[in-house]
CSV table of C-alpha atoms (C1' of nucleotides) in Angstrom, one decimal:
chain,number,residue,atom,x,y,z
E,1,MET,CA,71.6,77.4,60.6
E,2,VAL,CA,73.8,80.4,60.2
E,3,SER,CA,72.4,83.9,59.4
E,4,VAL,CA,74.4,86.9,58.4
E,5,ASP,CA,73.1,90.2,59.7
E,6,VAL,CA,74.6,93.4,58.4
E,7,ILE,CA,75.0,96.8,59.9
E,8,VAL,CA,74.8,99.0,56.7
E,9,LEU,CA,76.3,102.4,57.1
E,10,ARG,CA,76.1,105.5,55.0
E,11,PHE,CA,77.2,109.0,55.6
E,12,ASP,CA,74.5,111.6,54.7
E,13,PRO,CA,76.1,115.0,54.2
E,14,GLU,CA,72.7,116.8,54.5
E,15,ALA,CA,71.8,115.1,57.8
E,16,ARG,CA,75.5,115.5,58.8
E,17,ALA,CA,75.3,112.1,60.4
E,18,VAL,CA,76.0,108.4,59.8
E,19,LEU,CA,72.9,106.5,59.0
E,20,VAL,CA,72.0,102.8,59.4
E,21,GLY,CA,69.9,101.0,56.8
E,22,VAL,CA,67.1,98.9,58.2
E,23,ALA,CA,64.0,97.5,56.6
E,24,PRO,CA,60.6,96.1,57.7
E,25,ARG,CA,60.5,92.4,57.6
E,26,ALA,CA,58.4,90.8,54.8
E,27,GLN,CA,57.7,87.6,56.6
E,28,GLU,CA,57.1,86.0,60.0
E,29,PRO,CA,58.6,86.1,62.5
E,30,PHE,CA,58.5,89.8,63.3
E,31,ALA,CA,56.7,90.6,60.0
E,32,GLY,CA,56.4,94.4,59.6
E,33,GLU,CA,58.9,95.2,62.3
E,34,LEU,CA,62.2,96.9,61.4
E,35,ALA,CA,65.3,94.7,61.3
E,36,LEU,CA,68.8,94.6,60.1
E,37,PRO,CA,69.1,93.2,56.6
E,38,GLY,CA,70.0,89.5,57.0
E,39,VAL,CA,70.1,86.3,55.0
E,40,LEU,CA,70.8,82.7,55.7
E,41,LEU,CA,74.3,81.8,54.7
E,42,GLY,CA,74.3,79.4,51.7
E,43,ARG,CA,76.3,76.3,51.6
E,44,GLY,CA,79.9,77.2,50.6
E,45,GLU,CA,78.9,80.9,50.3
E,46,ARG,CA,81.5,83.5,51.3
E,47,LEU,CA,80.5,85.9,54.0
E,48,ARG,CA,81.3,88.8,51.7
E,49,ASP,CA,78.9,87.5,49.1
E,50,ALA,CA,76.1,86.9,51.7
E,51,THR,CA,76.6,90.5,52.9
E,52,THR,CA,76.1,92.0,49.5
E,53,ARG,CA,73.1,89.6,49.0
E,54,ALA,CA,71.5,90.9,52.2
E,55,VAL,CA,72.2,94.5,51.2
E,56,THR,CA,70.8,94.2,47.7
E,57,GLY,CA,68.0,91.8,48.5
E,58,LYS,CA,66.6,93.4,51.7
E,59,LEU,CA,67.5,97.1,51.2
E,60,GLY,CA,67.2,97.2,47.4
E,61,LEU,CA,70.6,98.7,46.9
E,62,THR,CA,72.8,97.8,44.0
E,63,GLU,CA,75.9,95.6,44.2
E,64,GLU,CA,78.1,98.6,43.1
E,65,SER,CA,76.9,100.7,46.0
E,66,VAL,CA,78.6,98.5,48.5
E,67,THR,CA,82.0,100.1,49.1
E,68,ALA,CA,83.5,97.9,51.8
E,69,THR,CA,82.5,95.1,54.2
E,70,GLY,CA,84.0,93.4,57.2
E,71,GLN,CA,83.4,91.2,60.3
E,72,LEU,CA,82.1,92.4,63.6
E,73,ALA,CA,81.3,89.4,66.0
E,74,THR,CA,79.2,86.3,66.3
E,75,PHE,CA,76.0,86.1,68.4
E,76,ASP,CA,75.1,82.7,69.7
E,77,GLU,CA,72.2,83.2,72.1
E,78,PRO,CA,70.0,80.1,71.3
E,79,SER,CA,66.7,81.9,71.8
E,80,ARG,CA,67.6,84.8,69.5
E,81,ASP,CA,65.3,83.4,66.8
E,82,PRO,CA,61.9,82.0,67.8
E,83,ARG,CA,62.1,79.5,64.9
E,84,GLY,CA,64.9,77.7,66.7
E,85,PRO,CA,68.6,78.1,67.5
E,86,THR,CA,70.6,80.0,64.9
E,87,LEU,CA,74.0,81.6,64.9
E,88,SER,CA,74.2,85.1,63.7
E,89,ILE,CA,77.4,86.5,62.2
E,90,ALA,CA,77.3,90.3,62.4
E,91,LEU,CA,79.1,92.2,59.6
E,92,TRP,CA,79.4,95.8,58.6
E,93,ALA,CA,79.0,97.2,55.1
E,94,THR,CA,79.5,100.8,53.9
E,95,VAL,CA,77.4,101.9,51.0
E,96,THR,CA,76.7,104.9,48.8
E,97,ARG,CA,73.3,106.2,47.9
E,98,ALA,CA,71.6,104.2,45.1
E,99,THR,CA,68.5,104.1,43.0
E,100,GLY,CA,65.9,101.5,44.1
E,101,ASP,CA,66.6,102.2,47.7
E,102,LEU,CA,63.9,100.5,49.9
E,103,ALA,CA,65.7,101.1,53.2
E,104,VAL,CA,64.6,103.0,56.2
E,105,TRP,CA,67.6,105.2,57.1
E,106,THR,CA,68.0,106.0,60.8
E,107,ARG,CA,70.7,107.8,62.6
E,108,LEU,CA,73.3,105.5,64.2
E,109,ASP,CA,72.8,107.4,67.5
E,110,ALA,CA,69.0,106.8,67.5
E,111,VAL,CA,68.3,103.4,66.0
E,112,PRO,CA,64.6,102.4,66.7
E,113,PRO,CA,63.7,99.1,68.4
E,114,LEU,CA,64.5,96.2,66.0
E,115,ALA,CA,63.4,92.6,65.6
E,116,PHE,CA,65.2,89.5,67.0
E,117,ASP,CA,68.3,90.5,69.1
E,118,HIS,CA,69.2,93.2,66.6
E,119,ASP,CA,69.1,95.9,69.2
E,120,ARG,CA,71.8,94.0,71.0
E,121,ILE,CA,73.8,93.5,67.9
E,122,VAL,CA,73.8,97.2,67.2
E,123,ALA,CA,74.6,98.1,70.7
E,124,ASP,CA,77.5,95.7,71.0
E,125,SER,CA,78.8,96.7,67.6
E,126,ARG,CA,78.9,100.5,68.1
E,127,PRO,CA,82.2,100.5,70.0
E,128,LEU,CA,83.7,98.2,67.4
E,129,LEU,CA,82.7,100.5,64.6
E,130,ALA,CA,83.9,103.6,66.5
E,131,ASP,CA,87.3,101.9,66.9
E,132,LYS,CA,87.6,101.3,63.2
E,133,LEU,CA,87.3,105.0,62.2
E,134,TRP,CA,90.7,106.4,61.0
E,135,ARG,CA,92.3,103.0,61.9
E,136,ASP,CA,90.7,100.6,59.4
E,137,VAL,CA,91.4,102.3,56.1
E,138,PRO,CA,88.9,100.4,53.9
E,139,PHE,CA,86.1,101.1,56.5
E,140,THR,CA,86.9,104.8,56.7
E,141,ALA,CA,87.3,105.2,53.0
E,142,GLY,CA,84.1,103.3,52.3
E,143,LEU,CA,82.2,105.4,54.7
E,144,LEU,CA,83.5,108.8,53.6
E,145,GLY,CA,84.0,108.2,49.9
E,146,PRO,CA,87.0,109.1,47.7
E,147,GLU,CA,87.0,112.8,48.8
E,148,PHE,CA,85.4,114.7,51.6
E,149,THR,CA,85.8,117.9,53.6
E,150,THR,CA,87.1,118.5,57.1
E,151,ALA,CA,83.6,119.4,58.2
E,152,GLN,CA,82.3,116.0,57.0
E,153,ALA,CA,85.1,114.2,58.8
E,154,LEU,CA,84.0,116.0,62.0
E,155,ASP,CA,80.4,114.9,61.5
E,156,VAL,CA,81.3,111.3,60.9
E,157,THR,CA,83.6,111.2,63.9
E,158,GLU,CA,80.9,112.7,66.1
E,159,SER,CA,78.3,110.1,64.8
E,160,LEU,CA,80.5,107.2,65.6
E,161,THR,CA,82.3,108.1,68.8
E,162,GLY,CA,79.6,110.4,70.4
E,163,ASP,CA,81.7,113.5,70.7
E,164,ARG,CA,83.0,116.1,68.3
E,165,PRO,CA,86.8,116.5,68.2
E,166,TYR,CA,88.6,119.8,67.8
E,167,PRO,CA,89.3,120.4,64.1
E,168,ALA,CA,93.0,120.9,64.7
E,169,ASN,CA,93.3,117.6,66.5
E,170,LEU,CA,91.3,115.7,64.0
E,171,GLY,CA,93.5,117.1,61.3
E,172,ARG,CA,96.5,115.7,63.0
E,173,THR,CA,94.8,112.3,63.3
E,174,MET,CA,94.0,112.3,59.6
E,175,ASP,CA,97.5,113.4,58.6
E,176,ARG,CA,98.7,110.1,60.1
E,177,VAL,CA,96.1,107.9,58.2
E,178,PRO,CA,98.0,106.1,55.5
E,179,GLY,CA,96.9,107.0,52.0
E,180,LEU,CA,94.9,110.1,53.1
E,181,GLY,CA,96.1,113.6,52.3
E,182,ARG,CA,95.0,117.2,52.4
E,183,THR,CA,94.6,118.9,49.1
E,184,SER,CA,94.7,122.6,48.4
E,185,GLU,CA,91.2,122.6,47.0
E,186,HIS,CA,88.3,124.1,48.8
E,187,ALA,CA,84.8,122.8,48.7
E,188,ALA,CA,81.9,124.8,47.2
E,189,ALA,CA,80.9,127.8,49.3
E,190,LEU,CA,78.3,127.1,52.0
E,191,PRO,CA,74.7,128.3,51.7
E,192,LYS,CA,74.8,130.3,54.9
E,193,GLY,CA,78.2,131.8,54.3
E,194,GLY,CA,81.4,130.9,56.2
E,195,ARG,CA,84.8,129.8,55.1
E,196,PRO,CA,84.7,126.9,52.6
E,197,PRO,CA,86.2,123.7,54.1
E,198,LEU,CA,89.3,122.0,52.8
E,199,VAL,CA,89.0,118.8,50.7
E,200,TRP,CA,90.8,115.6,51.7
E,201,LYS,CA,91.5,112.8,49.2
E,202,TRP,CA,92.6,109.2,49.3
E,203,SER,CA,95.6,108.2,47.2
E,204,SER,CA,94.8,106.0,44.2
E,205,GLU,CA,96.1,102.8,46.0
E,206,VAL,CA,93.3,103.1,48.6
E,207,VAL,CA,90.2,103.9,46.5
E,208,ARG,CA,89.4,103.1,42.9
E,209,ALA,CA,88.5,106.2,41.1
X,1,MET,CA,78.5,73.0,58.9
X,2,VAL,CA,80.1,75.2,61.5
X,3,SER,CA,83.3,74.2,63.2
X,4,VAL,CA,84.8,75.8,66.3
X,5,ASP,CA,88.6,75.9,66.3
X,6,VAL,CA,90.3,76.9,69.5
X,7,ILE,CA,93.7,78.6,70.2
X,8,VAL,CA,94.4,77.2,73.6
X,9,LEU,CA,97.0,79.2,75.5
X,10,ARG,CA,98.9,78.4,78.7
X,11,PHE,CA,101.8,80.2,80.3
X,12,ASP,CA,104.6,77.9,81.3
X,13,PRO,CA,106.8,79.5,84.0
X,14,GLU,CA,109.7,77.0,83.3
X,15,ALA,CA,109.8,77.6,79.6
X,16,ARG,CA,109.2,81.4,80.3
X,17,ALA,CA,106.8,81.4,77.4
X,18,VAL,CA,103.2,81.2,76.3
X,19,LEU,CA,102.4,77.8,74.8
X,20,VAL,CA,99.7,76.7,72.3
X,21,GLY,CA,98.0,73.4,72.8
X,22,VAL,CA,97.7,71.3,69.6
X,23,ALA,CA,97.0,67.6,69.1
X,24,PRO,CA,97.5,65.0,66.3
X,25,ARG,CA,94.3,64.4,64.4
X,26,ALA,CA,92.7,61.0,65.2
X,27,GLN,CA,90.8,60.8,61.9
X,28,GLU,CA,91.0,61.7,58.2
X,29,PRO,CA,91.4,64.1,56.8
X,30,PHE,CA,94.9,65.0,57.9
X,31,ALA,CA,95.0,62.0,60.3
X,32,GLY,CA,98.2,62.1,62.4
X,33,GLU,CA,98.9,65.7,61.6
X,34,LEU,CA,98.9,68.4,64.3
X,35,ALA,CA,95.9,70.6,64.4
X,36,LEU,CA,94.1,73.1,66.7
X,37,PRO,CA,91.5,71.4,68.8
X,38,GLY,CA,88.1,71.8,67.0
X,39,VAL,CA,84.6,70.4,67.1
X,40,LEU,CA,81.5,70.7,65.0
X,41,LEU,CA,79.1,73.1,66.6
X,42,GLY,CA,76.0,71.3,67.8
X,43,ARG,CA,72.5,72.6,67.1
X,44,GLY,CA,71.7,75.2,69.7
X,45,GLU,CA,75.1,74.8,71.4
X,46,ARG,CA,76.8,77.9,72.8
X,47,LEU,CA,80.2,78.8,71.5
X,48,ARG,CA,81.5,78.8,75.0
X,49,ASP,CA,80.3,75.2,75.5
X,50,ALA,CA,81.8,74.0,72.2
X,51,THR,CA,85.1,75.6,73.2
X,52,THR,CA,85.4,73.6,76.4
X,53,ARG,CA,84.2,70.5,74.6
X,54,ALA,CA,87.0,70.9,72.1
X,55,VAL,CA,89.6,71.6,74.9
X,56,THR,CA,88.5,68.6,77.0
X,57,GLY,CA,87.8,66.2,74.1
X,58,LYS,CA,90.8,66.9,71.9
X,59,LEU,CA,93.4,67.9,74.4
X,60,GLY,CA,92.3,65.8,77.4
X,61,LEU,CA,92.2,68.7,79.8
X,62,THR,CA,89.5,69.1,82.4
X,63,GLU,CA,86.6,71.5,82.3
X,64,GLU,CA,88.0,73.3,85.4
X,65,SER,CA,91.3,73.9,83.7
X,66,VAL,CA,89.7,76.4,81.3
X,67,THR,CA,90.0,79.8,82.9
X,68,ALA,CA,88.6,82.0,80.2
X,69,THR,CA,87.4,82.0,76.6
X,70,GLY,CA,86.5,84.5,73.9
X,71,GLN,CA,86.0,85.1,70.2
X,72,LEU,CA,88.6,85.8,67.6
X,73,ALA,CA,87.3,85.8,64.0
X,74,THR,CA,85.4,83.7,61.5
X,75,PHE,CA,87.2,82.0,58.5
X,76,ASP,CA,85.0,81.3,55.5
X,77,GLU,CA,87.4,80.0,52.8
X,78,PRO,CA,85.2,77.4,51.1
X,79,SER,CA,88.2,75.1,50.4
X,80,ARG,CA,89.5,75.1,53.9
X,81,ASP,CA,88.2,71.6,54.6
X,82,PRO,CA,88.6,68.9,51.9
X,83,ARG,CA,85.3,67.3,53.0
X,84,GLY,CA,83.4,70.3,51.8
X,85,PRO,CA,82.7,73.9,52.6
X,86,THR,CA,82.6,74.7,56.3
X,87,LEU,CA,82.7,77.8,58.3
X,88,SER,CA,85.3,78.0,61.1
X,89,ILE,CA,84.8,80.2,64.1
X,90,ALA,CA,88.1,80.8,65.8
X,91,LEU,CA,88.1,81.3,69.6
X,92,TRP,CA,90.7,81.6,72.3
X,93,ALA,CA,90.8,79.7,75.6
X,94,THR,CA,93.3,80.2,78.5
X,95,VAL,CA,94.0,77.1,80.5
X,96,THR,CA,96.0,75.8,83.5
X,97,ARG,CA,98.0,72.7,83.6
X,98,ALA,CA,95.9,69.6,84.2
X,99,THR,CA,96.2,65.8,84.7
X,100,GLY,CA,95.3,63.7,81.6
X,101,ASP,CA,96.9,66.3,79.3
X,102,LEU,CA,97.3,64.8,75.8
X,103,ALA,CA,98.2,68.0,74.1
X,104,VAL,CA,101.4,68.8,72.3
X,105,TRP,CA,102.5,72.2,73.7
X,106,THR,CA,104.4,74.4,71.3
X,107,ARG,CA,105.7,78.0,71.8
X,108,LEU,CA,103.3,80.6,70.4
X,109,ASP,CA,106.3,82.1,68.5
X,110,ALA,CA,107.2,78.7,66.9
X,111,VAL,CA,104.0,76.9,66.0
X,112,PRO,CA,104.7,74.0,63.7
X,113,PRO,CA,102.8,73.5,60.4
X,114,LEU,CA,99.2,72.5,61.2
X,115,ALA,CA,96.4,70.8,59.3
X,116,PHE,CA,93.5,72.6,57.4
X,117,ASP,CA,94.0,76.4,57.3
X,118,HIS,CA,95.1,76.4,61.0
X,119,ASP,CA,98.4,78.0,60.2
X,120,ARG,CA,96.5,80.9,58.8
X,121,ILE,CA,94.1,81.0,61.8
X,122,VAL,CA,97.1,81.2,64.1
X,123,ALA,CA,98.9,83.8,62.0
X,124,ASP,CA,95.8,86.0,61.7
X,125,SER,CA,95.0,85.6,65.4
X,126,ARG,CA,98.4,86.5,66.8
X,127,PRO,CA,97.9,90.3,66.6
X,128,LEU,CA,94.4,90.0,68.0
X,129,LEU,CA,95.8,88.1,71.0
X,130,ALA,CA,98.7,90.5,71.5
X,131,ASP,CA,96.1,93.3,71.6
X,132,LYS,CA,94.1,91.7,74.4
X,133,LEU,CA,97.0,91.5,76.8
X,134,TRP,CA,96.6,94.1,79.7
X,135,ARG,CA,93.4,95.4,77.9
X,136,ASP,CA,91.1,92.4,78.1
X,137,VAL,CA,91.1,91.6,81.8
X,138,PRO,CA,89.5,88.1,81.7
X,139,PHE,CA,92.1,87.1,79.0
X,140,THR,CA,95.0,88.5,80.9
X,141,ALA,CA,93.9,87.0,84.3
X,142,GLY,CA,93.1,83.7,82.6
X,143,LEU,CA,96.6,83.5,81.1
X,144,LEU,CA,98.6,84.6,84.1
X,145,GLY,CA,96.5,83.1,86.9
X,146,PRO,CA,95.5,84.7,90.2
X,147,GLU,CA,99.0,85.8,91.1
X,148,PHE,CA,102.2,86.2,89.3
X,149,THR,CA,105.5,88.0,89.3
X,150,THR,CA,106.8,90.9,87.4
X,151,ALA,CA,109.3,88.6,85.7
X,152,GLN,CA,106.5,86.4,84.5
X,153,ALA,CA,104.5,89.4,83.2
X,154,LEU,CA,107.6,90.3,81.2
X,155,ASP,CA,107.8,86.8,79.7
X,156,VAL,CA,104.1,86.7,78.7
X,157,THR,CA,104.4,90.2,77.1
X,158,GLU,CA,107.4,89.1,75.1
X,159,SER,CA,105.7,85.9,74.0
X,160,LEU,CA,102.6,87.7,72.7
X,161,THR,CA,104.0,90.9,71.3
X,162,GLY,CA,107.4,89.8,70.2
X,163,ASP,CA,109.5,92.2,72.2
X,164,ARG,CA,110.3,92.6,75.9
X,165,PRO,CA,109.3,95.8,77.5
X,166,TYR,CA,111.3,97.7,80.1
X,167,PRO,CA,110.3,96.6,83.6
X,168,ALA,CA,109.5,100.2,84.7
X,169,ASN,CA,107.2,100.8,81.8
X,170,LEU,CA,105.4,97.4,82.1
X,171,GLY,CA,104.9,98.3,85.8
X,172,ARG,CA,103.1,101.5,84.8
X,173,THR,CA,100.9,99.6,82.3
X,174,MET,CA,100.0,97.1,84.9
X,175,ASP,CA,99.2,99.8,87.5
X,176,ARG,CA,96.5,101.0,85.1
X,177,VAL,CA,94.9,97.5,84.6
X,178,PRO,CA,91.6,97.5,86.6
X,179,GLY,CA,91.6,95.0,89.4
X,180,LEU,CA,95.3,94.3,89.3
X,181,GLY,CA,97.6,95.5,92.1
X,182,ARG,CA,101.1,95.2,93.4
X,183,THR,CA,101.6,93.4,96.7
X,184,SER,CA,104.5,93.8,99.1
X,185,GLU,CA,105.2,90.1,98.9
X,186,HIS,CA,108.3,88.7,97.1
X,187,ALA,CA,108.3,85.4,95.3
X,188,ALA,CA,110.6,82.6,96.4
X,189,ALA,CA,114.3,83.2,95.8
X,190,LEU,CA,115.6,82.2,92.4
X,191,PRO,CA,117.9,79.1,91.8
X,192,LYS,CA,120.7,81.1,90.4
X,193,GLY,CA,120.5,84.0,92.8
X,194,GLY,CA,119.2,87.5,92.1
X,195,ARG,CA,116.6,89.7,93.7
X,196,PRO,CA,113.3,87.9,94.2
X,197,PRO,CA,110.6,89.4,92.1
X,198,LEU,CA,107.5,91.2,93.4
X,199,VAL,CA,104.1,89.4,93.3
X,200,TRP,CA,101.0,91.0,91.6
X,201,LYS,CA,97.5,89.9,92.4
X,202,TRP,CA,94.0,90.4,91.0
X,203,SER,CA,91.3,91.7,93.3
X,204,SER,CA,88.6,89.2,94.3
X,205,GLU,CA,86.1,90.7,91.8
X,206,VAL,CA,88.3,89.6,88.9
X,207,VAL,CA,89.3,86.1,89.7
X,208,ARG,CA,87.6,83.5,91.9
X,209,ALA,CA,89.9,82.3,94.6
V,1,DC,C1',133.5,90.5,97.0
V,2,DC,C1',131.1,89.2,92.2
V,3,DA,C1',127.5,87.6,89.2
V,4,DA,C1',122.7,87.5,88.5
V,5,DT,C1',118.4,89.2,88.7
V,6,DA,C1',114.8,92.8,89.9
V,7,DG,C1',112.9,97.5,91.0
V,8,DT,C1',112.8,102.6,90.6
V,9,DG,C1',113.7,107.4,89.4
V,10,DT,C1',113.8,110.3,85.7
V,11,DC,C1',114.7,112.3,81.2
V,12,DT,C1',112.8,112.8,76.5
V,13,DA,C1',109.8,112.5,72.6
V,14,DT,C1',105.3,112.0,71.1
V,15,DC,C1',100.6,112.5,71.3
V,16,DA,C1',95.8,113.9,72.9
V,17,DG,C1',93.2,117.6,74.5
V,18,DA,C1',92.0,122.3,74.7
V,19,DC,C1',91.6,127.1,73.2
V,20,DA,C1',92.5,131.5,71.3
V,21,DT,C1',93.4,133.6,67.2
V,22,DT,C1',93.2,134.2,62.3
V,23,DA,C1',91.0,133.4,57.7
V,24,DT,C1',87.2,133.4,54.2
V,25,DA,C1',82.7,133.3,52.9
V,26,DA,C1',77.4,135.5,52.6
V,27,DG,C1',74.4,139.2,53.5
S,1,DC,C1',80.6,145.4,59.4
S,2,DT,C1',78.3,141.4,61.3
S,3,DT,C1',77.4,136.6,61.3
S,4,DA,C1',78.7,132.1,60.1
S,5,DT,C1',81.8,128.8,59.4
S,6,DA,C1',86.7,126.8,58.9
S,7,DA,C1',91.8,126.5,59.7
S,8,DT,C1',95.9,127.1,62.4
S,9,DG,C1',99.3,128.0,66.1
S,10,DT,C1',100.4,126.8,70.5
S,11,DC,C1',100.1,125.6,75.4
S,12,DT,C1',99.4,121.8,78.7
S,13,DG,C1',99.1,117.3,80.5
S,14,DA,C1',99.4,112.4,79.7
S,15,DT,C1',101.7,108.5,78.0
S,16,DA,C1',105.4,105.6,75.8
S,17,DG,C1',110.2,104.7,75.4
S,18,DA,C1',114.7,104.5,77.1
S,19,DC,C1',118.2,104.0,80.4
S,20,DA,C1',121.1,104.7,84.5
S,21,DC,C1',121.1,103.6,89.0
S,22,DT,C1',119.9,101.2,93.2
S,23,DA,C1',118.3,96.8,95.7
S,24,DT,C1',118.5,91.9,97.0
S,25,DT,C1',119.8,87.4,96.5
S,26,DG,C1',123.4,83.1,96.0
S,27,DG,C1',128.1,81.7,95.8
DNA sequence: CCAATAGTGTCTATCAGACATTATAAG
DNA sequence: CTTATAATGTCTGATAGACACTATTGG
């Protein structure tokens, strides 16, 4: 018995934070409690397919809203599922907002208690996710989307690593990310005033338009 | 069906290189061909236990010769096993020389063609292993043993990363590894002359004496 | 002494961290 | 002009890379 449990991440520009998608469980065990979206891996099924199946089935998102996926680690505690010993392969998925969204979105830095050993999965995975930012291009592009502002990049970095870098330093980091470049465009003016932030874009090889 | 395939590593001071333990397969498919030691994961079995089972069963080493283990990645290509779709969880194990050794030891930088998708597992895992050296303490200590010389540290680094660092620079790296320290001891004199190398040791919290 | 090996001091380039200063917007 | 936000120039300290020089052994 192998289950696939997914840490679904989305950047919310309004909340200025990275959110994790969880959902109340429909069945026992832990019925009604919040849990990471997970499915049992089918025979011969690819991990990538099981990941989108979990995201669409348990969170109600569409297949197109999944922008990137990847592996995290495997959890093998035999007592992690009260129904019997199961292996859990933890994966990440980055998604965009979609219609039919049934998920409960919680800030990555304040995930509520979850069913099974999902608290542990989230806790163990956080440093792995923080490490991917600006290093793993599909992850970073999936999370931030095809274009974004410096201010949003700061928010995402703060959500994942726990502290906010200086803008000048983050700019240097981003200049070294392959496929990412500054544009001369400025984003729309802010509601409360202030200088409009610069827009960054991925080259066409990295993200499909 | 979940199989556990292990990259078994041992440092050979005579060969001055890191070696990988493989063994000819006893059964079809791929009978007679070299392969990584692997076993099917039992129901409720821990990955760590399956790893030692593979190392002792397929390579003939003893349980005590396994000094450390850990995860690498999961391979899910459905056609990787001609008997049908299986998942392979790749793990690493560091071992010491043991009596009853049935393994074929090949240099990590010259692994011969292997059965299944094991060539791919080795290729994909190499950068992961190189990354662990001097960063993952159990891995490094398991590979080098409780004490070792600067010259051996250079050999291991060259085997894993592909190039040989300058001794002064590697010394600085090692000074920053928690639990590792220089001693004032010198190793035995070398056969061909030359200054005897310094000995490094792990503190007692890191390795059991 | 010479050949072989190892250890150490130090110069340089690069990078991460930190701020002060300047720029652009709304009210 | 004030408040709010963003961008940039630049100083400092840490680290990685490179290499010359010194040290210790066997023959």
